[in-house]
Amino acid sequence: MLNEIYEKQKTQAEKSLEALKKDFTTLRTGKVNIHILDPIQVDYYGSATPLNQVATVLASDASTISITPWEKPMLKAIESAIAAANIGVNPNNDGESVKLFFPPMTKEQREENVKHAKAMGEKTKVSIRNGRKDANDAIKKLEKDKAISQDEAKKAYDEVQKLTDLYTHKIDESVKDKETQLLKV
């Protein structure tokens, strides 16, 4: 029973850590990353569709992203969706594709992205702590139902806290690595 609780907590923590790493890809570092466009939705015949499902998105070099729509009439919709997303660059339509030219990041932009990364890390820590609360509640219920003794419950609480500390440390390391990436010129 306790092993199931630990596994559930561990699985939830792993998912939270993966979600954090995925969120980090939306932050711009020194070179462009096509994942910065992931949140952008394009009006595709009346329905909001992710940009990467209506066009080919490529990073042609360290400062340029090229977006080639699969249907030529989509150029205007893509251009307006990018402009509305306010990602810090203006789209350039050359009749075939939309190009985004990213200028070098300023120190202020880098520091702002570090703040975003830290906020993402804190949000993930809250998720980890919620997992700890759920695990502790499950242990309490087992103890109340006399399925485990007080000693076993105490050991279980300690194990849950160890898992929480482990994943909190992993989150801190991920945020620190991302901070280093963001501040590197």
PDB file of C-alpha atoms in Angstrom:
ATOM      1  CA  MET A   1       0.000   0.000   0.000  1.00  0.00           C
ATOM      2  CA  LEU A   2       2.738   2.448   0.938  1.00  0.00           C
ATOM      3  CA  ASN A   3       4.764   1.576  -2.152  1.00  0.00           C
ATOM      4  CA  GLU A   4       1.753   2.541  -4.285  1.00  0.00           C
ATOM      5  CA  ILE A   5       1.631   5.917  -2.539  1.00  0.00           C
ATOM      6  CA  TYR A   6       5.359   6.465  -3.154  1.00  0.00           C
ATOM      7  CA  GLU A   7       5.042   5.437  -6.804  1.00  0.00           C
ATOM      8  CA  LYS A   8       2.096   7.754  -7.345  1.00  0.00           C
ATOM      9  CA  GLN A   9       3.999  10.665  -5.793  1.00  0.00           C
ATOM     10  CA  LYS A  10       7.110   9.862  -7.834  1.00  0.00           C
ATOM     11  CA  THR A  11       5.120   9.617 -11.084  1.00  0.00           C
ATOM     12  CA  GLN A  12       3.414  12.949 -10.426  1.00  0.00           C
ATOM     13  CA  ALA A  13       6.754  14.589  -9.599  1.00  0.00           C
ATOM     14  CA  GLU A  14       8.345  13.229 -12.805  1.00  0.00           C
ATOM     15  CA  LYS A  15       5.453  14.610 -14.867  1.00  0.00           C
ATOM     16  CA  SER A  16       5.828  17.991 -13.181  1.00  0.00           C
ATOM     17  CA  LEU A  17       9.561  18.022 -13.921  1.00  0.00           C
ATOM     18  CA  GLU A  18       8.934  17.126 -17.586  1.00  0.00           C
ATOM     19  CA  ALA A  19       6.315  19.882 -17.835  1.00  0.00           C
ATOM     20  CA  LEU A  20       8.854  22.364 -16.430  1.00  0.00           C
ATOM     21  CA  LYS A  21      11.435  21.352 -19.031  1.00  0.00           C
ATOM     22  CA  LYS A  22       8.815  21.725 -21.764  1.00  0.00           C
ATOM     23  CA  ASP A  23       7.888  25.181 -20.435  1.00  0.00           C
ATOM     24  CA  PHE A  24      11.555  26.162 -20.506  1.00  0.00           C
ATOM     25  CA  THR A  25      11.634  25.608 -24.277  1.00  0.00           C
ATOM     26  CA  THR A  26       9.265  28.578 -24.719  1.00  0.00           C
ATOM     27  CA  LEU A  27      11.875  30.919 -23.214  1.00  0.00           C
ATOM     28  CA  ARG A  28      14.238  32.545 -25.665  1.00  0.00           C
ATOM     29  CA  THR A  29      17.938  32.062 -25.070  1.00  0.00           C
ATOM     30  CA  GLY A  30      20.827  33.474 -27.125  1.00  0.00           C
ATOM     31  CA  LYS A  31      19.778  31.590 -30.252  1.00  0.00           C
ATOM     32  CA  VAL A  32      16.221  31.203 -31.509  1.00  0.00           C
ATOM     33  CA  ASN A  33      14.166  28.157 -30.707  1.00  0.00           C
ATOM     34  CA  ILE A  34      11.097  27.238 -32.747  1.00  0.00           C
ATOM     35  CA  HIS A  35       9.281  26.254 -29.539  1.00  0.00           C
ATOM     36  CA  ILE A  36       8.882  29.944 -28.761  1.00  0.00           C
ATOM     37  CA  LEU A  37       6.017  29.745 -31.292  1.00  0.00           C
ATOM     38  CA  ASP A  38       4.281  26.759 -29.616  1.00  0.00           C
ATOM     39  CA  PRO A  39       1.612  28.840 -27.829  1.00  0.00           C
ATOM     40  CA  ILE A  40       0.579  30.624 -31.055  1.00  0.00           C
ATOM     41  CA  GLN A  41      -2.804  29.612 -32.484  1.00  0.00           C
ATOM     42  CA  VAL A  42      -3.786  30.407 -36.093  1.00  0.00           C
ATOM     43  CA  ASP A  43      -7.323  30.815 -37.416  1.00  0.00           C
ATOM     44  CA  TYR A  44      -7.580  27.828 -39.762  1.00  0.00           C
ATOM     45  CA  TYR A  45     -10.970  27.903 -41.482  1.00  0.00           C
ATOM     46  CA  GLY A  46     -12.714  29.107 -38.346  1.00  0.00           C
ATOM     47  CA  SER A  47     -10.938  27.005 -35.722  1.00  0.00           C
ATOM     48  CA  ALA A  48      -7.903  27.903 -33.628  1.00  0.00           C
ATOM     49  CA  THR A  49      -5.074  25.569 -34.663  1.00  0.00           C
ATOM     50  CA  PRO A  50      -1.458  25.430 -33.419  1.00  0.00           C
ATOM     51  CA  LEU A  51       0.917  27.138 -35.847  1.00  0.00           C
ATOM     52  CA  ASN A  52       3.039  24.005 -36.332  1.00  0.00           C
ATOM     53  CA  GLN A  53      -0.055  22.158 -37.633  1.00  0.00           C
ATOM     54  CA  VAL A  54      -0.606  24.528 -40.560  1.00  0.00           C
ATOM     55  CA  ALA A  55       2.984  25.321 -41.556  1.00  0.00           C
ATOM     56  CA  THR A  56       6.560  24.127 -41.537  1.00  0.00           C
ATOM     57  CA  VAL A  57       8.506  25.978 -38.852  1.00  0.00           C
ATOM     58  CA  LEU A  58      12.308  26.001 -39.146  1.00  0.00           C
ATOM     59  CA  ALA A  59      15.156  27.869 -37.497  1.00  0.00           C
ATOM     60  CA  SER A  60      17.226  28.802 -40.546  1.00  0.00           C
ATOM     61  CA  ASP A  61      20.054  30.242 -38.434  1.00  0.00           C
ATOM     62  CA  ALA A  62      20.732  31.443 -34.882  1.00  0.00           C
ATOM     63  CA  SER A  63      18.533  34.528 -35.247  1.00  0.00           C
ATOM     64  CA  THR A  64      15.921  33.654 -37.917  1.00  0.00           C
ATOM     65  CA  ILE A  65      12.801  31.503 -37.935  1.00  0.00           C
ATOM     66  CA  SER A  66      11.151  30.685 -41.252  1.00  0.00           C
ATOM     67  CA  ILE A  67       7.467  29.673 -41.374  1.00  0.00           C
ATOM     68  CA  THR A  68       6.212  28.192 -44.647  1.00  0.00           C
ATOM     69  CA  PRO A  69       2.453  27.541 -44.699  1.00  0.00           C
ATOM     70  CA  TRP A  70       1.133  24.392 -46.322  1.00  0.00           C
ATOM     71  CA  GLU A  71      -1.570  26.471 -48.023  1.00  0.00           C
ATOM     72  CA  LYS A  72      -0.625  29.844 -49.473  1.00  0.00           C
ATOM     73  CA  PRO A  73      -3.803  31.669 -48.307  1.00  0.00           C
ATOM     74  CA  MET A  74      -2.710  30.999 -44.714  1.00  0.00           C
ATOM     75  CA  LEU A  75       0.147  33.549 -44.973  1.00  0.00           C
ATOM     76  CA  LYS A  76      -2.010  36.471 -43.786  1.00  0.00           C
ATOM     77  CA  ALA A  77      -3.542  34.480 -40.912  1.00  0.00           C
ATOM     78  CA  ILE A  78      -0.104  33.326 -39.759  1.00  0.00           C
ATOM     79  CA  GLU A  79       1.300  36.829 -40.007  1.00  0.00           C
ATOM     80  CA  SER A  80      -1.539  38.343 -37.966  1.00  0.00           C
ATOM     81  CA  ALA A  81      -1.407  35.547 -35.333  1.00  0.00           C
ATOM     82  CA  ILE A  82       2.317  36.151 -34.798  1.00  0.00           C
ATOM     83  CA  ALA A  83       1.810  39.905 -34.598  1.00  0.00           C
ATOM     84  CA  ALA A  84      -0.985  39.415 -32.046  1.00  0.00           C
ATOM     85  CA  ALA A  85       1.171  37.020 -29.965  1.00  0.00           C
ATOM     86  CA  ASN A  86       3.609  39.858 -29.229  1.00  0.00           C
ATOM     87  CA  ILE A  87       6.762  37.723 -29.099  1.00  0.00           C
ATOM     88  CA  GLY A  88       9.076  40.682 -29.584  1.00  0.00           C
ATOM     89  CA  VAL A  89       9.558  40.611 -33.372  1.00  0.00           C
ATOM     90  CA  ASN A  90       7.509  41.687 -36.371  1.00  0.00           C
ATOM     91  CA  PRO A  91       6.704  39.055 -38.993  1.00  0.00           C
ATOM     92  CA  ASN A  92       8.050  39.636 -42.518  1.00  0.00           C
ATOM     93  CA  ASN A  93       5.935  38.179 -45.327  1.00  0.00           C
ATOM     94  CA  ASP A  94       7.859  37.581 -48.570  1.00  0.00           C
ATOM     95  CA  GLY A  95       4.928  36.042 -50.458  1.00  0.00           C
ATOM     96  CA  GLU A  96       6.158  32.474 -49.923  1.00  0.00           C
ATOM     97  CA  SER A  97       6.834  32.351 -46.202  1.00  0.00           C
ATOM     98  CA  VAL A  98       6.872  34.430 -43.042  1.00  0.00           C
ATOM     99  CA  LYS A  99      10.287  35.172 -41.611  1.00  0.00           C
ATOM    100  CA  LEU A 100      11.033  36.286 -38.064  1.00  0.00           C
ATOM    101  CA  PHE A 101      14.339  38.079 -37.518  1.00  0.00           C
ATOM    102  CA  PHE A 102      15.262  38.126 -33.842  1.00  0.00           C
ATOM    103  CA  PRO A 103      17.707  40.821 -32.749  1.00  0.00           C
ATOM    104  CA  PRO A 104      20.340  39.920 -30.161  1.00  0.00           C
ATOM    105  CA  MET A 105      18.795  39.837 -26.690  1.00  0.00           C
ATOM    106  CA  THR A 106      19.454  42.736 -24.354  1.00  0.00           C
ATOM    107  CA  LYS A 107      20.611  42.258 -20.781  1.00  0.00           C
ATOM    108  CA  GLU A 108      17.149  43.309 -19.567  1.00  0.00           C
ATOM    109  CA  GLN A 109      15.418  40.715 -21.770  1.00  0.00           C
ATOM    110  CA  ARG A 110      17.728  38.011 -20.479  1.00  0.00           C
ATOM    111  CA  GLU A 111      17.056  39.009 -16.865  1.00  0.00           C
ATOM    112  CA  GLU A 112      13.308  39.076 -17.543  1.00  0.00           C
ATOM    113  CA  ASN A 113      13.492  35.544 -18.971  1.00  0.00           C
ATOM    114  CA  VAL A 114      15.411  34.435 -15.859  1.00  0.00           C
ATOM    115  CA  LYS A 115      12.522  35.783 -13.753  1.00  0.00           C
ATOM    116  CA  HIS A 116      10.072  33.791 -15.893  1.00  0.00           C
ATOM    117  CA  ALA A 117      12.180  30.647 -15.475  1.00  0.00           C
ATOM    118  CA  LYS A 118      12.260  31.087 -11.695  1.00  0.00           C
ATOM    119  CA  ALA A 119       8.477  31.620 -11.634  1.00  0.00           C
ATOM    120  CA  MET A 120       8.023  28.418 -13.667  1.00  0.00           C
ATOM    121  CA  GLY A 121      10.242  26.605 -11.155  1.00  0.00           C
ATOM    122  CA  GLU A 122       8.187  27.882  -8.212  1.00  0.00           C
ATOM    123  CA  LYS A 123       4.975  26.787  -9.896  1.00  0.00           C
ATOM    124  CA  THR A 124       6.444  23.313 -10.343  1.00  0.00           C
ATOM    125  CA  LYS A 125       7.516  23.214  -6.685  1.00  0.00           C
ATOM    126  CA  VAL A 126       3.912  23.946  -5.693  1.00  0.00           C
ATOM    127  CA  SER A 127       2.856  20.949  -7.780  1.00  0.00           C
ATOM    128  CA  ILE A 128       5.460  18.786  -5.994  1.00  0.00           C
ATOM    129  CA  ARG A 129       4.222  19.988  -2.595  1.00  0.00           C
ATOM    130  CA  ASN A 130       0.641  19.189  -3.615  1.00  0.00           C
ATOM    131  CA  GLY A 131       1.817  15.649  -4.378  1.00  0.00           C
ATOM    132  CA  ARG A 132       3.354  15.483  -0.909  1.00  0.00           C
ATOM    133  CA  LYS A 133       0.061  16.617   0.637  1.00  0.00           C
ATOM    134  CA  ASP A 134      -1.869  13.954  -1.293  1.00  0.00           C
ATOM    135  CA  ALA A 135       0.604  11.263  -0.217  1.00  0.00           C
ATOM    136  CA  ASN A 136       0.466  12.376   3.433  1.00  0.00           C
ATOM    137  CA  ASP A 137      -3.349  12.377   3.342  1.00  0.00           C
ATOM    138  CA  ALA A 138      -3.311   8.818   1.984  1.00  0.00           C
ATOM    139  CA  ILE A 139      -0.935   7.747   4.775  1.00  0.00           C
ATOM    140  CA  LYS A 140      -3.151   9.423   7.377  1.00  0.00           C
ATOM    141  CA  LYS A 141      -6.147   7.528   6.040  1.00  0.00           C
ATOM    142  CA  LEU A 142      -4.262   4.209   6.219  1.00  0.00           C
ATOM    143  CA  GLU A 143      -3.217   4.980   9.784  1.00  0.00           C
ATOM    144  CA  LYS A 144      -6.773   5.980  10.767  1.00  0.00           C
ATOM    145  CA  ASP A 145      -8.157   2.775   9.238  1.00  0.00           C
ATOM    146  CA  LYS A 146      -5.571   0.815  11.288  1.00  0.00           C
ATOM    147  CA  ALA A 147      -4.019  -0.580   8.085  1.00  0.00           C
ATOM    148  CA  ILE A 148      -0.568   0.613   9.248  1.00  0.00           C
ATOM    149  CA  SER A 149       0.942   1.327  12.674  1.00  0.00           C
ATOM    150  CA  GLN A 150       2.093   4.730  13.947  1.00  0.00           C
ATOM    151  CA  ASP A 151       5.723   3.719  13.434  1.00  0.00           C
ATOM    152  CA  GLU A 152       5.055   2.713   9.836  1.00  0.00           C
ATOM    153  CA  ALA A 153       3.195   5.987   9.293  1.00  0.00           C
ATOM    154  CA  LYS A 154       6.142   7.970  10.684  1.00  0.00           C
ATOM    155  CA  LYS A 155       8.550   6.153   8.344  1.00  0.00           C
ATOM    156  CA  ALA A 156       6.156   6.721   5.445  1.00  0.00           C
ATOM    157  CA  TYR A 157       5.949  10.479   6.160  1.00  0.00           C
ATOM    158  CA  ASP A 158       9.758  10.601   6.210  1.00  0.00           C
ATOM    159  CA  GLU A 159       9.948   8.764   2.872  1.00  0.00           C
ATOM    160  CA  VAL A 160       7.392  11.139   1.309  1.00  0.00           C
ATOM    161  CA  GLN A 161       9.438  14.110   2.547  1.00  0.00           C
ATOM    162  CA  LYS A 162      12.631  12.585   1.101  1.00  0.00           C
ATOM    163  CA  LEU A 163      10.949  12.268  -2.312  1.00  0.00           C
ATOM    164  CA  THR A 164       9.698  15.858  -2.055  1.00  0.00           C
ATOM    165  CA  ASP A 165      13.180  17.124  -1.174  1.00  0.00           C
ATOM    166  CA  LEU A 166      14.745  15.129  -4.016  1.00  0.00           C
ATOM    167  CA  TYR A 167      12.421  16.577  -6.656  1.00  0.00           C
ATOM    168  CA  THR A 168      12.621  20.088  -5.214  1.00  0.00           C
ATOM    169  CA  HIS A 169      16.404  19.831  -5.567  1.00  0.00           C
ATOM    170  CA  LYS A 170      16.024  18.610  -9.186  1.00  0.00           C
ATOM    171  CA  ILE A 171      13.791  21.610  -9.934  1.00  0.00           C
ATOM    172  CA  ASP A 172      16.326  23.999  -8.399  1.00  0.00           C
ATOM    173  CA  GLU A 173      19.075  22.433 -10.537  1.00  0.00           C
ATOM    174  CA  SER A 174      16.968  22.752 -13.705  1.00  0.00           C
ATOM    175  CA  VAL A 175      16.198  26.410 -12.968  1.00  0.00           C
ATOM    176  CA  LYS A 176      19.881  27.087 -12.255  1.00  0.00           C
ATOM    177  CA  ASP A 177      20.921  25.429 -15.557  1.00  0.00           C
ATOM    178  CA  LYS A 178      18.322  27.421 -17.474  1.00  0.00           C
ATOM    179  CA  GLU A 179      19.454  30.635 -15.766  1.00  0.00           C
ATOM    180  CA  THR A 180      23.020  29.933 -16.886  1.00  0.00           C
ATOM    181  CA  GLN A 181      21.806  29.333 -20.461  1.00  0.00           C
ATOM    182  CA  LEU A 182      19.745  32.520 -20.459  1.00  0.00           C
ATOM    183  CA  LEU A 183      22.485  34.775 -19.149  1.00  0.00           C
ATOM    184  CA  LYS A 184      25.192  33.391 -21.447  1.00  0.00           C
ATOM    185  CA  VAL A 185      25.883  35.839 -24.268  1.00  0.00           C
TER     186      VAL A 185
END
